Amino acid sequence: MSLLKIALLQIAPCNTLQENLKKGMKYCEKAKELGADIALFPEMWSNGYHIYNRPVEEWTNEAISSDCDFVNAFGNLARALNMAIGITLLERHKRGPRNTLILFDMSGKQKLVYAKVHTCDFDVERNLAPGQDFYVTALNTACGEIKVGAMICFDREFPESARILMLKGAELILVPNACPMEINRLSQLRARAYENMLAIATCNYPKTVPDCNGGSSVFDGVAYLPEIKGSRDTCILHADGQEGIYIAELDLEQLRRYRKNEVHGNAYRHPSKYSVLLDTKIDDPFIRMDYRK
């Protein structure tokens, strides 16, 4: 049995970049001690998603580059620990600050740089530059290679995000998060995992962080097993609101067998019938279109 151990670092941020670096590295080391193969941070760890009730110029000036000392420290740590690390940051970018996840493999190599596509443009995130695409990488782990993609928080609310990642081969989607994980948002994650036959691991901030409540989760996407009558609960981890490291064991062999034999995912889609999804001129009073380039 090939069990991939995913550590969700449901931890509260500190007041400075250096403090977040120190605390983040400490918790990565603890995750490795617990046997983790991948450690995932909540959304925008570099500044603790501290963008509300502050002047825009103040928090956007906290953006850091993707190859700065803060980021590279986690790459070096991934190599030292022989563990993949998904570090999140407010990234300085030529198109403007971005909400970004950088995934290092167990050798410390950057395998994925993903910027949040669906920025929350109804609020302060309108000041962020959205990402341009969804990416999947082959991540080498102690359990072997696994195809990994990413979404960030609000991306979860668009079925297209996970569907594109599935079509690009993702077996696991990592989801840094910073919002209350109530029943409807958890249901979205459950649905994305079920309909695409893939695993989704979401890491949120604990309840001590404003507008967050913990509830980090992992859904393995396997709804049916031959030995079980009816369906099973695909939620293999659901954290409470407390700060801590929460580890889920994802059975990769089970997931791959399931994907070969079940009817969801890409098995019976009819892409030629979906052209309306690309129509940017739909006239509907409750839809606010903003197709940013």
XYZ file of C-alpha atoms in Angstrom, residues 8-13 23 27 42 181 202-209 212-217 237-247:
35
model
C -1.729 20.603 6.680
C -0.013 23.351 8.667
C -3.073 24.975 10.238
C -1.087 27.627 12.082
C -1.498 31.302 12.966
C 0.866 33.874 11.445
C 7.637 29.632 12.659
C 6.374 23.516 11.757
C -2.435 28.322 4.474
C -14.683 26.730 6.023
C -7.055 22.285 1.859
C -5.080 24.126 4.538
C -6.797 26.972 6.391
C -5.788 29.263 9.258
C -6.984 28.322 12.775
C -9.936 29.985 14.479
C -7.679 32.453 16.306
C -7.126 34.244 12.960
C -10.997 31.903 9.691
C -12.089 28.835 11.614
C -9.683 26.017 10.893
C -11.517 23.128 9.285
C -8.613 22.119 7.050
C -9.581 19.011 5.117
C -9.455 14.397 7.356
C -11.405 17.330 8.782
C -9.558 19.413 11.352
C -11.154 21.325 14.200
C -10.417 25.001 14.790
C -7.237 24.567 16.812
C -3.754 25.449 15.664
C -1.686 22.413 14.781
C -0.404 19.978 12.199
C -3.039 17.701 10.705
C -1.872 14.706 8.689
